[in-house]
Amino acid sequence: MLLLLAACVAESGSASPAGDTSRSHTGDTASDPLETASAPNDTAPDSSETAGDPDTGDHDSADTALDTGAAPITGPCAAYAPAIGFGPVQDPGLNELSGLAVSRQNPGILWTHEDSGGSPDLYALDSAGDTVATIHLEGVTNNDWEDLAIGPCGAGWCLVVGEIGTADWEHSVLVVEEPLLDGTAEYTLIPEVRPFTYPGDPEDAEGLALFPDGTPLIVTKRADATAGLFQLPAGASELEWLADIATGAAGEDLTARATAADLSTDSTTLLVRTYLHLYEVDVTNPRAPGTPVVTPFALELQGEAVAYDPIQGGFWQVGEGSNRSLFYTGCVE
């Protein structure tokens, strides 16, 4: 296989990082962004009231044409509409979802997985919340899977799972080629396992994203209202520290811990979720990121999954618990 190169809300009144600003949040309707026949089930409560050097040469730009009949979105939204609820997730056994990625080659599909101790499986959901297909990853265990990303590999796309939680466990990313779904309900694939260590003390992490060239970006989860950004260069087994970012106000603890992440298609913006906030961070130069910007989203208990939609724009999110809604926050046109 071609290798890709390279926990509940307790303080609802917490403040945002000093110096941040909020993106606007307008509009009130949304069609199904995954282009399926299902209708939205509700409008989400929003959290909008909470409040470099452009040329690093480190990563290739995102210029891959997406084979979906729609032009790829090259950056984040300038403004967001209210979040709309879809689903809910139909399988009551999927009650600890902790990763999310939007498929490029399978229009209408969201890939997800369970948190620590779950089956070593990836689930393809449609926006009605139905499980369309399941991929079983053979030969590995879900010790503490925390996030999921999709990136290019060869002529297709690969799903990359972050076995990145719990600081004192072995960490790795797991890589499998994304199948072109054809009605098959179950797949069994052997992942490529890429173990890694931290340059210093090991950290707990719950955020994983991919640069356009496939380089994994790890976003750590800390108790001091910060997160560390690390990358795993091609051929390396040790992470490289890039920068630290603020994920909450000084003194904020549980609600400021980073629980999920994703990169915009053009890799200029990092989406970071915490238990109380959602931030967009300018990472045009990932070694000198901008100030986190508060972004409106659907506030959920135990939310640990978020993903940009590279085709329709906006982003998706889902929280832990049985029969949870899939929320979509789209761009204002």
mmCIF file of C-alpha atoms in Angstrom:
data_model
loop_
_atom_site.group_PDB
_atom_site.id
_atom_site.type_symbol
_atom_site.label_atom_id
_atom_site.label_comp_id
_atom_site.label_asym_id
_atom_site.label_seq_id
_atom_site.Cartn_x
_atom_site.Cartn_y
_atom_site.Cartn_z
ATOM 1 C CA MET A 1 0.000 0.000 0.000
ATOM 2 C CA LEU A 2 1.180 3.466 -0.719
ATOM 3 C CA LEU A 3 1.993 5.205 2.541
ATOM 4 C CA LEU A 4 0.722 8.726 2.922
ATOM 5 C CA LEU A 5 3.697 10.990 2.725
ATOM 6 C CA ALA A 6 5.169 12.623 4.774
ATOM 7 C CA ALA A 7 -14.640 14.728 28.097
ATOM 8 C CA CYS A 8 -18.621 16.715 29.289
ATOM 9 C CA VAL A 9 -19.198 20.469 29.495
ATOM 10 C CA ALA A 10 -18.708 21.598 33.083
ATOM 11 C CA GLU A 11 -17.972 25.299 32.831
ATOM 12 C CA SER A 12 -20.477 26.796 30.409
ATOM 13 C CA GLY A 13 -19.479 30.336 31.298
ATOM 14 C CA SER A 14 -15.803 29.953 30.365
ATOM 15 C CA ALA A 15 -14.102 32.710 28.442
ATOM 16 C CA SER A 16 -12.296 32.489 25.128
ATOM 17 C CA PRO A 17 -8.580 33.013 24.488
ATOM 18 C CA ALA A 18 -7.520 36.605 24.912
ATOM 19 C CA GLY A 19 -7.475 38.628 21.747
ATOM 20 C CA ASP A 20 -9.714 36.381 19.666
ATOM 21 C CA THR A 21 -12.572 37.516 17.479
ATOM 22 C CA SER A 22 -15.721 35.737 16.361
ATOM 23 C CA ARG A 23 -16.785 34.834 12.855
ATOM 24 C CA SER A 24 -20.242 36.020 11.872
ATOM 25 C CA HIS A 25 -23.104 33.531 12.030
ATOM 26 C CA THR A 26 -26.089 34.348 9.857
ATOM 27 C CA GLY A 27 -28.773 32.718 7.742
ATOM 28 C CA ASP A 28 -31.473 30.251 8.692
ATOM 29 C CA THR A 29 -31.940 27.483 6.141
ATOM 30 C CA ALA A 30 -29.783 24.766 4.610
ATOM 31 C CA SER A 31 -30.303 22.057 2.016
ATOM 32 C CA ASP A 32 -28.743 18.663 2.644
ATOM 33 C CA PRO A 33 -25.046 19.303 2.008
ATOM 34 C CA LEU A 34 -24.313 15.624 1.485
ATOM 35 C CA GLU A 35 -26.871 15.651 -1.344
ATOM 36 C CA THR A 36 -28.992 12.810 0.014
ATOM 37 C CA ALA A 37 -32.746 12.594 0.245
ATOM 38 C CA SER A 38 -32.983 12.948 4.011
ATOM 39 C CA ALA A 39 -34.324 16.126 5.575
ATOM 40 C CA PRO A 40 -32.884 18.044 8.513
ATOM 41 C CA ASN A 41 -34.442 17.123 11.841
ATOM 42 C CA ASP A 42 -33.785 20.294 13.780
ATOM 43 C CA THR A 43 -31.860 23.484 14.103
ATOM 44 C CA ALA A 44 -29.009 23.250 16.557
ATOM 45 C CA PRO A 45 -28.423 25.420 19.564
ATOM 46 C CA ASP A 46 -25.497 27.616 18.608
ATOM 47 C CA SER A 47 -22.545 28.806 20.601
ATOM 48 C CA SER A 48 -21.913 32.035 18.745
ATOM 49 C CA GLU A 49 -22.129 34.076 21.886
ATOM 50 C CA THR A 50 -18.851 32.585 23.116
ATOM 51 C CA ALA A 51 -16.436 34.324 22.057
ATOM 52 C CA GLY A 52 2.504 34.740 9.679
ATOM 53 C CA ASP A 53 4.776 34.177 7.148
ATOM 54 C CA PRO A 54 2.726 32.809 4.216
ATOM 55 C CA ASP A 55 5.501 30.819 2.551
ATOM 56 C CA THR A 56 6.989 28.006 4.618
ATOM 57 C CA GLY A 57 7.696 25.584 1.786
ATOM 58 C CA ASP A 58 6.820 22.659 4.060
ATOM 59 C CA HIS A 59 3.786 21.254 2.270
ATOM 60 C CA ASP A 60 2.316 21.076 -1.205
ATOM 61 C CA SER A 61 -0.774 23.110 -2.009
ATOM 62 C CA ALA A 62 -4.112 21.351 -2.408
ATOM 63 C CA ASP A 63 -4.794 21.219 -6.134
ATOM 64 C CA THR A 64 -6.308 17.751 -6.485
ATOM 65 C CA ALA A 65 -9.519 17.754 -8.527
ATOM 66 C CA LEU A 66 -12.195 15.982 -6.537
ATOM 67 C CA ASP A 67 -14.089 13.394 -8.556
ATOM 68 C CA THR A 68 -17.542 14.354 -7.312
ATOM 69 C CA GLY A 69 -18.846 16.647 -10.020
ATOM 70 C CA ALA A 70 -18.426 19.656 -7.748
ATOM 71 C CA ALA A 71 -15.535 22.084 -7.498
ATOM 72 C CA PRO A 72 -13.505 21.680 -4.308
ATOM 73 C CA ILE A 73 -13.756 24.343 -1.658
ATOM 74 C CA THR A 74 -10.311 25.880 -1.270
ATOM 75 C CA GLY A 75 -10.693 27.570 2.091
ATOM 76 C CA PRO A 76 -12.982 28.050 5.079
ATOM 77 C CA CYS A 77 -16.211 30.030 5.001
ATOM 78 C CA ALA A 78 -16.094 33.793 5.420
ATOM 79 C CA ALA A 79 -19.318 33.528 7.453
ATOM 80 C CA TYR A 80 -21.414 30.639 8.706
ATOM 81 C CA ALA A 81 -25.141 29.866 8.705
ATOM 82 C CA PRO A 82 -26.796 28.316 11.780
ATOM 83 C CA ALA A 83 -26.068 24.643 12.385
ATOM 84 C CA ILE A 84 -28.665 22.197 11.050
ATOM 85 C CA GLY A 85 -29.280 18.754 12.539
ATOM 86 C CA PHE A 86 -29.398 15.612 10.375
ATOM 87 C CA GLY A 87 -29.777 11.968 11.276
ATOM 88 C CA PRO A 88 -29.758 10.952 14.046
ATOM 89 C CA VAL A 89 -27.202 8.139 14.012
ATOM 90 C CA GLN A 90 -29.414 5.068 13.689
ATOM 91 C CA ASP A 91 -27.214 2.366 15.222
ATOM 92 C CA PRO A 92 -27.583 2.688 19.034
ATOM 93 C CA GLY A 93 -24.305 0.812 19.408
ATOM 94 C CA LEU A 94 -22.431 3.762 17.930
ATOM 95 C CA ASN A 95 -22.532 5.729 21.159
ATOM 96 C CA GLU A 96 -18.959 6.932 21.566
ATOM 97 C CA LEU A 97 -18.081 8.468 18.201
ATOM 98 C CA SER A 98 -14.719 10.185 18.347
ATOM 99 C CA GLY A 99 -13.613 10.873 14.788
ATOM 100 C CA LEU A 100 -15.171 12.241 11.605
ATOM 101 C CA ALA A 101 -14.091 12.722 8.001
ATOM 102 C CA VAL A 102 -16.016 13.668 4.846
ATOM 103 C CA SER A 103 -15.428 11.398 1.855
ATOM 104 C CA ARG A 104 -14.277 12.867 -1.439
ATOM 105 C CA GLN A 105 -14.751 9.825 -3.664
ATOM 106 C CA ASN A 106 -17.980 8.598 -2.050
ATOM 107 C CA PRO A 107 -20.326 11.602 -2.193
ATOM 108 C CA GLY A 108 -22.751 11.747 0.708
ATOM 109 C CA ILE A 109 -20.598 9.700 3.084
ATOM 110 C CA LEU A 110 -19.194 10.584 6.491
ATOM 111 C CA TRP A 111 -16.607 8.199 7.931
ATOM 112 C CA THR A 112 -16.443 7.777 11.703
ATOM 113 C CA HIS A 113 -15.226 5.434 14.444
ATOM 114 C CA GLU A 114 -15.713 4.678 18.127
ATOM 115 C CA ASP A 115 -13.491 5.872 20.978
ATOM 116 C CA SER A 116 -11.171 3.765 23.147
ATOM 117 C CA GLY A 117 -12.156 0.136 23.588
ATOM 118 C CA GLY A 118 -14.495 0.104 20.615
ATOM 119 C CA SER A 119 -14.254 -2.285 17.702
ATOM 120 C CA PRO A 120 -11.373 -1.576 15.292
ATOM 121 C CA ASP A 121 -13.888 -0.543 12.653
ATOM 122 C CA LEU A 122 -14.636 2.455 10.469
ATOM 123 C CA TYR A 123 -18.270 3.267 9.698
ATOM 124 C CA ALA A 124 -19.638 4.972 6.592
ATOM 125 C CA LEU A 125 -22.715 7.020 7.502
ATOM 126 C CA ASP A 126 -25.080 8.942 5.276
ATOM 127 C CA SER A 127 -26.728 12.145 6.462
ATOM 128 C CA ALA A 128 -29.816 10.190 7.564
ATOM 129 C CA GLY A 129 -27.528 8.518 10.098
ATOM 130 C CA ASP A 130 -27.718 5.091 8.479
ATOM 131 C CA THR A 131 -24.616 2.898 8.379
ATOM 132 C CA VAL A 132 -23.909 2.293 4.699
ATOM 133 C CA ALA A 133 -20.744 0.225 5.093
ATOM 134 C CA THR A 134 -18.252 -0.935 7.709
ATOM 135 C CA ILE A 135 -14.500 -1.433 7.340
ATOM 136 C CA HIS A 136 -12.900 -3.838 9.807
ATOM 137 C CA LEU A 137 -9.203 -3.112 10.351
ATOM 138 C CA GLU A 138 -7.556 -6.487 10.722
ATOM 139 C CA GLY A 139 -4.613 -7.078 13.026
ATOM 140 C CA VAL A 140 -5.001 -3.956 15.168
ATOM 141 C CA THR A 141 -6.808 -2.996 18.372
ATOM 142 C CA ASN A 142 -8.731 0.155 19.171
ATOM 143 C CA ASN A 143 -6.778 1.049 22.294
ATOM 144 C CA ASP A 144 -7.617 4.738 22.115
ATOM 145 C CA TRP A 145 -8.626 5.849 18.634
ATOM 146 C CA GLU A 146 -9.319 9.559 18.845
ATOM 147 C CA ASP A 147 -9.641 11.073 15.373
ATOM 148 C CA LEU A 148 -9.875 10.348 11.672
ATOM 149 C CA ALA A 149 -8.772 12.106 8.497
ATOM 150 C CA ILE A 150 -8.826 11.552 4.734
ATOM 151 C CA GLY A 151 -5.960 12.363 2.395
ATOM 152 C CA PRO A 152 -4.640 11.543 -1.067
ATOM 153 C CA CYS A 153 -2.583 8.404 -1.658
ATOM 154 C CA GLY A 154 -1.625 7.301 -5.122
ATOM 155 C CA ALA A 155 -4.558 7.696 -7.477
ATOM 156 C CA GLY A 156 -7.114 7.436 -4.684
ATOM 157 C CA TRP A 157 -7.761 8.406 -1.088
ATOM 158 C CA CYS A 158 -6.703 6.960 2.226
ATOM 159 C CA LEU A 159 -8.387 6.931 5.606
ATOM 160 C CA VAL A 160 -5.983 7.705 8.442
ATOM 161 C CA VAL A 161 -6.897 6.780 12.020
ATOM 162 C CA GLY A 162 -5.216 8.392 15.008
ATOM 163 C CA GLU A 163 -4.285 5.901 17.730
ATOM 164 C CA ILE A 164 -3.180 8.955 19.662
ATOM 165 C CA GLY A 165 -4.979 9.076 23.015
ATOM 166 C CA THR A 166 -3.667 8.310 26.507
ATOM 167 C CA ALA A 167 -0.145 9.632 26.967
ATOM 168 C CA ASP A 168 1.413 6.463 28.389
ATOM 169 C CA TRP A 169 0.299 4.163 25.550
ATOM 170 C CA GLU A 170 2.041 3.515 22.244
ATOM 171 C CA HIS A 171 0.926 5.942 19.554
ATOM 172 C CA SER A 172 0.508 5.431 15.821
ATOM 173 C CA VAL A 173 -1.443 6.391 12.749
ATOM 174 C CA LEU A 174 -3.208 3.636 10.817
ATOM 175 C CA VAL A 175 -3.546 3.983 7.044
ATOM 176 C CA VAL A 176 -5.985 2.162 4.749
ATOM 177 C CA GLU A 177 -7.118 2.902 1.224
ATOM 178 C CA GLU A 178 -10.693 4.160 1.154
ATOM 179 C CA PRO A 179 -12.827 1.756 -0.896
ATOM 180 C CA LEU A 180 -15.125 3.020 -3.606
ATOM 181 C CA LEU A 181 -18.430 1.972 -2.079
ATOM 182 C CA ASP A 182 -20.456 -0.284 -4.373
ATOM 183 C CA GLY A 183 -23.165 -1.641 -2.093
ATOM 184 C CA THR A 184 -20.860 -3.993 -0.196
ATOM 185 C CA ALA A 185 -21.828 -3.826 3.470
ATOM 186 C CA GLU A 186 -18.584 -5.024 5.064
ATOM 187 C CA TYR A 187 -14.914 -4.778 4.165
ATOM 188 C CA THR A 188 -11.846 -6.203 5.889
ATOM 189 C CA LEU A 189 -8.596 -4.327 5.289
ATOM 190 C CA ILE A 190 -5.112 -4.584 6.746
ATOM 191 C CA PRO A 191 -3.869 -1.127 7.731
ATOM 192 C CA GLU A 192 -0.361 0.166 7.437
ATOM 193 C CA VAL A 193 0.719 1.012 10.982
ATOM 194 C CA ARG A 194 3.023 3.967 11.447
ATOM 195 C CA PRO A 195 4.172 4.215 15.088
ATOM 196 C CA PHE A 196 5.594 7.437 16.468
ATOM 197 C CA THR A 197 6.946 9.033 19.620
ATOM 198 C CA TYR A 198 7.052 12.601 20.903
ATOM 199 C CA PRO A 199 10.303 14.592 20.970
ATOM 200 C CA GLY A 200 9.856 15.056 24.739
ATOM 201 C CA ASP A 201 7.413 13.617 27.225
ATOM 202 C CA PRO A 202 4.521 11.742 25.576
ATOM 203 C CA GLU A 203 1.214 13.596 25.367
ATOM 204 C CA ASP A 204 -2.464 12.778 25.136
ATOM 205 C CA ALA A 205 -3.970 13.907 21.829
ATOM 206 C CA GLU A 206 -7.448 13.840 20.306
ATOM 207 C CA GLY A 207 -6.960 15.858 17.114
ATOM 208 C CA LEU A 208 -5.659 14.542 13.783
ATOM 209 C CA ALA A 209 -5.551 16.279 10.413
ATOM 210 C CA LEU A 210 -3.588 15.882 7.187
ATOM 211 C CA PHE A 211 -1.636 18.424 5.207
ATOM 212 C CA PRO A 212 -2.344 18.254 1.437
ATOM 213 C CA ASP A 213 0.762 16.114 0.872
ATOM 214 C CA GLY A 214 -0.471 13.573 3.430
ATOM 215 C CA THR A 215 1.709 14.632 6.362
ATOM 216 C CA PRO A 216 -0.167 13.919 9.605
ATOM 217 C CA LEU A 217 -0.767 16.842 11.966
ATOM 218 C CA ILE A 218 -1.365 15.923 15.619
ATOM 219 C CA VAL A 219 -3.174 18.323 17.985
ATOM 220 C CA THR A 220 -2.575 17.476 21.630
ATOM 221 C CA LYS A 221 -4.991 17.746 24.550
ATOM 222 C CA ARG A 222 -3.657 19.628 27.573
ATOM 223 C CA ALA A 223 -5.010 20.795 30.927
ATOM 224 C CA ASP A 224 -3.566 24.331 30.685
ATOM 225 C CA ALA A 225 -5.831 25.725 27.925
ATOM 226 C CA THR A 226 -3.243 25.117 25.220
ATOM 227 C CA ALA A 227 -2.657 22.496 22.540
ATOM 228 C CA GLY A 228 0.549 21.444 20.876
ATOM 229 C CA LEU A 229 0.801 21.135 17.094
ATOM 230 C CA PHE A 230 3.102 18.356 15.896
ATOM 231 C CA GLN A 231 3.719 16.856 12.462
ATOM 232 C CA LEU A 232 4.970 13.407 11.461
ATOM 233 C CA PRO A 233 7.325 13.887 8.495
ATOM 234 C CA ALA A 234 7.633 11.227 5.809
ATOM 235 C CA GLY A 235 9.843 8.379 6.950
ATOM 236 C CA ALA A 236 10.117 9.684 10.507
ATOM 237 C CA SER A 237 9.147 7.901 13.707
ATOM 238 C CA GLU A 238 9.370 10.965 15.959
ATOM 239 C CA LEU A 239 6.960 13.867 15.835
ATOM 240 C CA GLU A 240 8.250 17.346 15.075
ATOM 241 C CA TRP A 241 6.891 20.170 17.225
ATOM 242 C CA LEU A 242 5.511 23.077 15.207
ATOM 243 C CA ALA A 243 3.847 25.434 17.689
ATOM 244 C CA ASP A 244 1.478 25.768 20.633
ATOM 245 C CA ILE A 245 -1.939 27.427 20.411
ATOM 246 C CA ALA A 246 -4.423 28.698 22.991
ATOM 247 C CA THR A 247 -7.632 26.691 23.356
ATOM 248 C CA GLY A 248 -9.254 28.698 26.139
ATOM 249 C CA ALA A 249 -8.734 31.399 28.717
ATOM 250 C CA ALA A 250 -6.020 31.228 31.353
ATOM 251 C CA GLY A 251 -7.192 28.991 34.161
ATOM 252 C CA GLU A 252 -9.726 27.129 32.032
ATOM 253 C CA ASP A 253 -9.278 23.374 32.322
ATOM 254 C CA LEU A 254 -11.696 20.671 31.170
ATOM 255 C CA THR A 255 -13.734 22.784 28.764
ATOM 256 C CA ALA A 256 -10.594 24.070 27.011
ATOM 257 C CA ARG A 257 -9.115 20.699 26.125
ATOM 258 C CA ALA A 258 -8.840 20.025 22.388
ATOM 259 C CA THR A 259 -11.025 17.063 21.426
ATOM 260 C CA ALA A 260 -10.924 17.066 17.590
ATOM 261 C CA ALA A 261 -9.330 18.860 14.649
ATOM 262 C CA ASP A 262 -9.300 19.174 10.873
ATOM 263 C CA LEU A 263 -7.567 21.226 8.183
ATOM 264 C CA SER A 264 -9.242 23.173 5.395
ATOM 265 C CA THR A 265 -8.624 21.849 1.890
ATOM 266 C CA ASP A 266 -6.078 24.581 1.169
ATOM 267 C CA SER A 267 -4.402 23.858 4.539
ATOM 268 C CA THR A 268 -4.551 27.510 5.586
ATOM 269 C CA THR A 269 -7.007 27.008 8.463
ATOM 270 C CA LEU A 270 -7.038 24.568 11.352
ATOM 271 C CA LEU A 271 -10.403 23.728 12.907
ATOM 272 C CA VAL A 272 -10.017 22.857 16.608
ATOM 273 C CA ARG A 273 -12.871 21.665 18.788
ATOM 274 C CA THR A 274 -12.971 21.768 22.588
ATOM 275 C CA TYR A 275 -15.781 20.758 24.923
ATOM 276 C CA LEU A 276 -17.100 24.328 24.964
ATOM 277 C CA HIS A 277 -15.759 26.135 21.898
ATOM 278 C CA LEU A 278 -14.828 25.728 18.258
ATOM 279 C CA TYR A 279 -11.899 27.692 16.859
ATOM 280 C CA GLU A 280 -10.437 28.388 13.452
ATOM 281 C CA VAL A 281 -6.707 29.073 13.459
ATOM 282 C CA ASP A 282 -4.688 30.532 10.588
ATOM 283 C CA VAL A 283 -1.932 28.008 9.931
ATOM 284 C CA THR A 284 -0.703 29.401 6.623
ATOM 285 C CA ASN A 285 2.607 29.169 8.439
ATOM 286 C CA PRO A 286 2.038 26.277 10.862
ATOM 287 C CA ARG A 287 5.152 27.242 12.806
ATOM 288 C CA ALA A 288 3.641 30.648 13.584
ATOM 289 C CA PRO A 289 -0.137 30.137 13.810
ATOM 290 C CA GLY A 290 -2.539 33.030 14.165
ATOM 291 C CA THR A 291 -4.784 33.830 17.105
ATOM 292 C CA PRO A 292 -7.661 31.322 17.428
ATOM 293 C CA VAL A 293 -10.968 32.735 16.155
ATOM 294 C CA VAL A 294 -14.183 31.676 17.888
ATOM 295 C CA THR A 295 -16.456 29.953 15.368
ATOM 296 C CA PRO A 296 -20.198 29.289 15.921
ATOM 297 C CA PHE A 297 -21.221 25.654 16.122
ATOM 298 C CA ALA A 298 -23.782 23.319 17.700
ATOM 299 C CA LEU A 299 -22.911 23.016 21.378
ATOM 300 C CA GLU A 300 -23.077 19.357 22.441
ATOM 301 C CA LEU A 301 -22.190 17.396 25.533
ATOM 302 C CA GLN A 302 -19.071 15.290 25.076
ATOM 303 C CA GLY A 303 -18.353 16.513 21.557
ATOM 304 C CA GLU A 304 -15.247 14.869 20.153
ATOM 305 C CA ALA A 305 -15.633 14.887 16.361
ATOM 306 C CA VAL A 306 -15.536 17.631 13.726
ATOM 307 C CA ALA A 307 -14.630 17.750 10.030
ATOM 308 C CA TYR A 308 -14.553 20.313 7.256
ATOM 309 C CA ASP A 309 -16.678 19.500 4.203
ATOM 310 C CA PRO A 310 -14.274 20.018 1.271
ATOM 311 C CA ILE A 311 -17.019 19.903 -1.354
ATOM 312 C CA GLN A 312 -19.961 21.846 0.055
ATOM 313 C CA GLY A 313 -18.003 24.032 2.464
ATOM 314 C CA GLY A 314 -18.762 24.361 6.152
ATOM 315 C CA PHE A 315 -18.181 21.593 8.657
ATOM 316 C CA TRP A 316 -19.812 18.560 10.295
ATOM 317 C CA GLN A 317 -19.829 17.503 13.932
ATOM 318 C CA VAL A 318 -21.239 14.757 16.140
ATOM 319 C CA GLY A 319 -21.158 14.106 19.883
ATOM 320 C CA GLU A 320 -20.920 10.981 21.986
ATOM 321 C CA GLY A 321 -24.092 9.193 23.102
ATOM 322 C CA SER A 322 -26.736 7.015 21.453
ATOM 323 C CA ASN A 323 -28.724 8.319 18.489
ATOM 324 C CA ARG A 324 -26.937 11.654 18.374
ATOM 325 C CA SER A 325 -27.648 14.137 15.582
ATOM 326 C CA LEU A 326 -25.144 14.909 12.843
ATOM 327 C CA PHE A 327 -24.850 18.690 12.755
ATOM 328 C CA TYR A 328 -23.819 20.636 9.663
ATOM 329 C CA THR A 329 -22.797 24.294 9.724
ATOM 330 C CA GLY A 330 -22.672 25.679 6.189
ATOM 331 C CA CYS A 331 -21.312 28.780 4.527
ATOM 332 C CA VAL A 332 -23.434 31.881 4.038
ATOM 333 C CA GLU A 333 -23.667 32.400 0.293
#
